[in-house]
mmCIF file of C-alpha atoms in Angstrom:
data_model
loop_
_atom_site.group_PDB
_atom_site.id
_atom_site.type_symbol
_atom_site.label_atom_id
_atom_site.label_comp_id
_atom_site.label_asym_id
_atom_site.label_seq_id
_atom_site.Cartn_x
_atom_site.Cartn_y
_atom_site.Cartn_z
ATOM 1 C CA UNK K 262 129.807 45.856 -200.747
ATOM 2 C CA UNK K 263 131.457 43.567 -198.493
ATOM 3 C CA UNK K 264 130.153 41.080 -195.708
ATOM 4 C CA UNK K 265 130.967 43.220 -192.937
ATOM 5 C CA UNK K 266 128.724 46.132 -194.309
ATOM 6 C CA UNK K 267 125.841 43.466 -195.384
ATOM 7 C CA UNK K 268 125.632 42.519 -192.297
ATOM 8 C CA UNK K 269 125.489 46.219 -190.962
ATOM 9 C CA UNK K 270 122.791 46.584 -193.412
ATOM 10 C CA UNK K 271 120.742 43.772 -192.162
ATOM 11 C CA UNK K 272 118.807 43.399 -188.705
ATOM 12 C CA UNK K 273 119.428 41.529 -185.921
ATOM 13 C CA UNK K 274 117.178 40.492 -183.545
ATOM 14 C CA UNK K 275 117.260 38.263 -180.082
ATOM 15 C CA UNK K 276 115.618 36.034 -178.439
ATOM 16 C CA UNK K 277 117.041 34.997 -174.998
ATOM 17 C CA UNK K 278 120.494 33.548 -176.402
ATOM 18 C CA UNK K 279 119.313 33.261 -179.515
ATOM 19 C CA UNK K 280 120.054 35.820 -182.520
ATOM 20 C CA UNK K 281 118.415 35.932 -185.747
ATOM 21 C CA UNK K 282 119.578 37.306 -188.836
ATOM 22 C CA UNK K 283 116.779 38.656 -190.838
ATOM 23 C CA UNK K 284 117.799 38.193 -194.716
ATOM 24 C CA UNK K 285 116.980 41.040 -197.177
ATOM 25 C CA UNK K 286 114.509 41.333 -199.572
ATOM 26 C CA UNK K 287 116.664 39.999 -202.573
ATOM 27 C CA UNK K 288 117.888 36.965 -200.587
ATOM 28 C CA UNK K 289 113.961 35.782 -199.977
ATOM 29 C CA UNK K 290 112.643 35.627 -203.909
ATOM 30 C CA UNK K 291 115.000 31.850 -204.166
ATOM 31 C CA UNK K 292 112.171 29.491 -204.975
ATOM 32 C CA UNK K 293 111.833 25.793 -205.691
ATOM 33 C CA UNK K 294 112.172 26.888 -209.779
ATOM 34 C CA UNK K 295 115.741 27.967 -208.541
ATOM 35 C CA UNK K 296 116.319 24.583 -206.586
ATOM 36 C CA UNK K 297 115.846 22.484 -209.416
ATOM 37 C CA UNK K 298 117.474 24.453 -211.547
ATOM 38 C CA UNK K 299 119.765 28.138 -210.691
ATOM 39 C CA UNK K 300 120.788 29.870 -213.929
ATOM 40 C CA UNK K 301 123.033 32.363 -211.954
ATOM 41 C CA UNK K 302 124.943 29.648 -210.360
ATOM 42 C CA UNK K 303 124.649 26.984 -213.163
ATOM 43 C CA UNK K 304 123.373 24.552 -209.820
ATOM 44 C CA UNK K 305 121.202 21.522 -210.677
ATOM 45 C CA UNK K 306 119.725 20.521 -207.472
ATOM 46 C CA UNK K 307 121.846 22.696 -205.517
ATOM 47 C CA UNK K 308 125.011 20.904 -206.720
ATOM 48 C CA UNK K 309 127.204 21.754 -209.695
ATOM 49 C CA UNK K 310 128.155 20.182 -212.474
ATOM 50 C CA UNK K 311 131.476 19.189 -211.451
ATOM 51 C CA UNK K 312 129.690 18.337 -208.276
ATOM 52 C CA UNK K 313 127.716 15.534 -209.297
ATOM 53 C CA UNK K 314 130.607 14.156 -211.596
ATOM 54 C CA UNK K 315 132.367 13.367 -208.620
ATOM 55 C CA UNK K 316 129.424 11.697 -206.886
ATOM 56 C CA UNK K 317 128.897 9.951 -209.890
ATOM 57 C CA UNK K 318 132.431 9.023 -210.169
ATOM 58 C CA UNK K 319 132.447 7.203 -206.528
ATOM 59 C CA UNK K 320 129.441 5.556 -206.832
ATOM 60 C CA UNK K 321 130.341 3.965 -209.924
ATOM 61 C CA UNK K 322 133.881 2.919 -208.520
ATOM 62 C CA UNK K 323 131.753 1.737 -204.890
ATOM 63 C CA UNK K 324 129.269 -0.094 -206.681
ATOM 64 C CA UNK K 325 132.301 -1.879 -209.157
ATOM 65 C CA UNK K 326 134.065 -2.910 -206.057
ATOM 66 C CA UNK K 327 131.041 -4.556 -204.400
ATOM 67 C CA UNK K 328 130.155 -5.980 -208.201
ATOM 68 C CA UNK K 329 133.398 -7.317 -208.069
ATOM 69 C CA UNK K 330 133.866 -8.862 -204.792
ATOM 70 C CA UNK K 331 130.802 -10.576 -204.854
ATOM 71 C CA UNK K 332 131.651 -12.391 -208.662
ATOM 72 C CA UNK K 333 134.874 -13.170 -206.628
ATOM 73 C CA UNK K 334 133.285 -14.666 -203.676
ATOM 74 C CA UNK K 335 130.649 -16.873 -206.135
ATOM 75 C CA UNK K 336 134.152 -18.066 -208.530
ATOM 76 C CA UNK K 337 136.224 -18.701 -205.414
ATOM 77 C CA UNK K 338 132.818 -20.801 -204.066
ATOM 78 C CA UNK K 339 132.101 -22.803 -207.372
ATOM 79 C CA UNK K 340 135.622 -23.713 -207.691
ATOM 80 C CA UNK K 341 135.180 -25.817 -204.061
ATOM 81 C CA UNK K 342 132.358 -28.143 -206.545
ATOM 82 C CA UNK K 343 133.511 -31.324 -207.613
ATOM 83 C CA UNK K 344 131.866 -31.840 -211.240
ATOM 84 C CA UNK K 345 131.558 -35.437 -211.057
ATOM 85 C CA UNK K 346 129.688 -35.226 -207.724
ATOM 86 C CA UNK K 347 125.853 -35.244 -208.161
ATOM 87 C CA UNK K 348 124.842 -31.457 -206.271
ATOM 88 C CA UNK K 349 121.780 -32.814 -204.879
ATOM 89 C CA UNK K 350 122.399 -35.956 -202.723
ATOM 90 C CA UNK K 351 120.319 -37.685 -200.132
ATOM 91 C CA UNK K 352 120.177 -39.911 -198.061
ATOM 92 C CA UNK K 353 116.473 -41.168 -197.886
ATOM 93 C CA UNK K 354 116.086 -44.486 -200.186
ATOM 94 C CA UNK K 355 112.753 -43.401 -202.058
ATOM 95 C CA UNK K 356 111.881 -39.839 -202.406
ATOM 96 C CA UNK K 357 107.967 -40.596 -201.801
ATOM 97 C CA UNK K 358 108.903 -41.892 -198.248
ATOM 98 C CA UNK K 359 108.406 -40.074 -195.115
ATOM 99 C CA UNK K 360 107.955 -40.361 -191.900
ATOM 100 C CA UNK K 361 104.346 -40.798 -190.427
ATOM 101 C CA UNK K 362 103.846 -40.401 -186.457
ATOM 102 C CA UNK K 363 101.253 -42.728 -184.444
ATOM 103 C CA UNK K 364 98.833 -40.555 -183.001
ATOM 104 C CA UNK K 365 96.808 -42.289 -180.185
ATOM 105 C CA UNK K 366 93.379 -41.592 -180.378
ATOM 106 C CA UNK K 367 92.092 -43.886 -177.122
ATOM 107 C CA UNK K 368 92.705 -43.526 -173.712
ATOM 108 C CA UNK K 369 92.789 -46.611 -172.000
ATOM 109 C CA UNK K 370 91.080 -46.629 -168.370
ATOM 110 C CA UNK K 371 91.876 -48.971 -165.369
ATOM 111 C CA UNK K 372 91.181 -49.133 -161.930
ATOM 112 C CA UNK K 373 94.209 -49.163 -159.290
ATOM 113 C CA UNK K 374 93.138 -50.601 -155.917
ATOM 114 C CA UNK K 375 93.228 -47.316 -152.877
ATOM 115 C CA UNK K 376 95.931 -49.736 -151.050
ATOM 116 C CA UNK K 377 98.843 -49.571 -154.284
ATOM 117 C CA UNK K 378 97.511 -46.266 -155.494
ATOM 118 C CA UNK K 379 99.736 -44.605 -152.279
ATOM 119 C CA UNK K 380 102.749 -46.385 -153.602
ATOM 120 C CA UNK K 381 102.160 -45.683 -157.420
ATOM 121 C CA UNK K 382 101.986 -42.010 -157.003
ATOM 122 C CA UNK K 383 104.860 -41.468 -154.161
ATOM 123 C CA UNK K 384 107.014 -43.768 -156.623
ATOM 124 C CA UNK K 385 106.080 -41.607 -159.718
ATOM 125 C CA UNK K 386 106.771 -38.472 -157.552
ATOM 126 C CA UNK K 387 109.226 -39.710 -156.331
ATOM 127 C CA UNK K 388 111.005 -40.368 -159.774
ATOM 128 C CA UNK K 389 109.744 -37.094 -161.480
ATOM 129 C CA UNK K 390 111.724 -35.160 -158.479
ATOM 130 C CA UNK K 391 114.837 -36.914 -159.201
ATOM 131 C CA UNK K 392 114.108 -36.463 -162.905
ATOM 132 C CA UNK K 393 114.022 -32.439 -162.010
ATOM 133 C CA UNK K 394 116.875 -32.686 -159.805
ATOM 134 C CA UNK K 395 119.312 -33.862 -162.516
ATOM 135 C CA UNK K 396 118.766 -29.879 -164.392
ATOM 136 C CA UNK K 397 119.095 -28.222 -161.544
#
Protein backbone atom coordinates (compact mmCIF):
# COMPACT_ATOMS: atom_id res chain seq x y z
CA UNK A 1 0.00 0.00 0.00
CA UNK A 2 1.28 3.25 -0.92
CA UNK A 3 0.90 6.86 0.64
CA UNK A 4 -1.57 7.99 -1.72
CA UNK A 5 -4.03 5.08 -0.80
CA UNK A 6 -3.14 5.51 3.15
CA UNK A 7 -4.17 8.58 3.00
CA UNK A 8 -7.47 7.59 1.09
CA UNK A 9 -7.87 5.19 3.84
CA UNK A 10 -7.63 7.68 6.56
CA UNK A 11 -10.13 10.61 7.53
CA UNK A 12 -9.94 14.00 7.17
CA UNK A 13 -11.61 16.40 8.97
CA UNK A 14 -11.80 20.51 9.07
CA UNK A 15 -11.95 23.02 11.08
CA UNK A 16 -12.25 26.53 9.49
CA UNK A 17 -8.75 26.40 7.56
CA UNK A 18 -7.58 23.93 9.47
CA UNK A 19 -7.43 20.06 8.41
CA UNK A 20 -6.71 17.23 10.55
CA UNK A 21 -5.48 13.98 9.70
CA UNK A 22 -6.83 11.40 11.96
CA UNK A 23 -4.01 8.53 12.27
CA UNK A 24 -5.14 4.85 12.27
CA UNK A 25 -5.40 2.55 14.84
CA UNK A 26 -1.84 0.96 14.36
CA UNK A 27 -0.13 4.39 14.21
CA UNK A 28 -1.66 5.31 17.95
CA UNK A 29 -0.23 2.07 20.12
CA UNK A 30 3.71 4.14 19.91
CA UNK A 31 4.29 4.62 23.60
CA UNK A 32 7.02 6.09 25.76
CA UNK A 33 8.52 2.13 25.99
CA UNK A 34 9.00 2.76 22.14
CA UNK A 35 10.63 6.32 22.71
CA UNK A 36 13.27 5.14 24.78
CA UNK A 37 13.84 2.37 23.01
CA UNK A 38 12.06 1.15 19.16
CA UNK A 39 13.04 -2.43 18.29
CA UNK A 40 11.48 -2.06 14.74
CA UNK A 41 13.53 0.90 13.96
CA UNK A 42 16.64 0.07 16.13
CA UNK A 43 15.94 4.11 17.51
CA UNK A 44 17.34 4.98 20.96
CA UNK A 45 15.63 8.09 21.88
CA UNK A 46 14.24 8.61 18.59
CA UNK A 47 17.72 8.82 17.01
CA UNK A 48 19.79 6.03 15.49
CA UNK A 49 22.78 4.69 16.08
CA UNK A 50 24.66 6.30 13.45
CA UNK A 51 22.70 9.28 14.58
CA UNK A 52 24.13 9.89 17.80
CA UNK A 53 27.74 8.96 16.54
CA UNK A 54 27.68 11.97 14.66
CA UNK A 55 26.42 14.15 17.51
CA UNK A 56 28.88 12.62 19.50
CA UNK A 57 31.49 13.14 16.98
CA UNK A 58 30.89 17.16 16.90
CA UNK A 59 30.62 17.65 20.29
CA UNK A 60 33.76 16.06 21.02
CA UNK A 61 35.59 18.03 18.13
CA UNK A 62 33.46 21.55 19.59
CA UNK A 63 34.35 20.95 22.99
CA UNK A 64 38.40 20.10 21.84
CA UNK A 65 38.44 23.35 20.03
CA UNK A 66 37.17 25.45 22.96
CA UNK A 67 39.63 23.06 25.31
CA UNK A 68 42.15 24.13 23.12
CA UNK A 69 41.79 27.73 22.62
CA UNK A 70 41.42 28.45 26.04
CA UNK A 71 45.04 26.39 27.09
CA UNK A 72 46.21 28.71 24.19
CA UNK A 73 44.91 31.88 25.50
CA UNK A 74 46.32 30.93 29.37
CA UNK A 75 50.17 29.85 27.52
CA UNK A 76 50.09 32.90 25.27
CA UNK A 77 49.09 34.98 28.81
CA UNK A 78 51.78 33.34 31.15
CA UNK A 79 54.39 33.81 28.65
CA UNK A 80 53.76 37.96 29.09
CA UNK A 81 55.16 37.05 33.18
CA UNK A 82 58.49 38.03 33.92
CA UNK A 83 59.84 35.23 36.46
CA UNK A 84 62.06 37.38 38.32
CA UNK A 85 59.25 39.89 39.00
CA UNK A 86 57.50 39.30 42.39
CA UNK A 87 53.41 38.66 41.04
CA UNK A 88 52.05 40.38 43.93
CA UNK A 89 53.44 43.97 44.31
CA UNK A 90 52.23 46.94 46.24
CA UNK A 91 52.63 49.89 46.87
CA UNK A 92 51.49 50.51 50.56
CA UNK A 93 54.75 50.46 52.98
CA UNK A 94 53.23 48.10 55.79
CA UNK A 95 50.51 45.75 54.99
CA UNK A 96 48.69 46.43 58.53
CA UNK A 97 48.26 50.14 57.44
CA UNK A 98 45.16 51.67 56.26
CA UNK A 99 43.48 54.45 55.98
CA UNK A 100 41.16 55.69 58.89
CA UNK A 101 38.61 58.70 58.15
CA UNK A 102 37.84 61.51 60.93
CA UNK A 103 34.36 61.32 61.64
CA UNK A 104 33.07 64.49 63.47
CA UNK A 105 30.92 63.72 66.12
CA UNK A 106 30.17 67.62 67.47
CA UNK A 107 28.51 70.26 65.93
CA UNK A 108 29.80 73.42 66.85
CA UNK A 109 27.08 76.31 67.42
CA UNK A 110 27.57 80.15 67.07
CA UNK A 111 25.57 83.03 66.88
CA UNK A 112 25.81 85.42 63.66
CA UNK A 113 24.53 88.94 64.40
CA UNK A 114 20.77 89.60 62.06
CA UNK A 115 22.90 92.64 60.41
CA UNK A 116 25.94 90.06 58.65
CA UNK A 117 23.59 87.12 58.57
CA UNK A 118 21.97 88.98 55.11
CA UNK A 119 25.42 89.08 53.69
CA UNK A 120 26.58 85.50 54.81
CA UNK A 121 23.75 83.76 53.18
CA UNK A 122 23.42 85.98 49.77
CA UNK A 123 27.37 85.38 49.60
CA UNK A 124 26.97 81.56 50.17
CA UNK A 125 24.07 81.62 47.61
CA UNK A 126 25.57 83.48 45.78
CA UNK A 127 28.70 81.12 45.41
CA UNK A 128 26.66 77.80 45.41
CA UNK A 129 24.83 79.30 42.09
CA UNK A 130 28.01 79.89 40.42
CA UNK A 131 29.21 76.54 41.75
CA UNK A 132 25.95 75.01 39.76
CA UNK A 133 26.47 77.14 36.89
CA UNK A 134 29.92 75.72 36.02
CA UNK A 135 27.85 71.90 35.13
CA UNK A 136 25.43 73.34 33.38
Amino acid sequence: MNKEDQNKTRKITTLGNILFLERKKDEKEGSWKDFIYNPRTGEFLGRTAGSWGLILLFYLIFYGFLGGMFSLTMWVMLQTLDENVPQHQDRVASPGAFISYYICLAWECFAVPPDKLEKILVSVFRNLASQILQYI
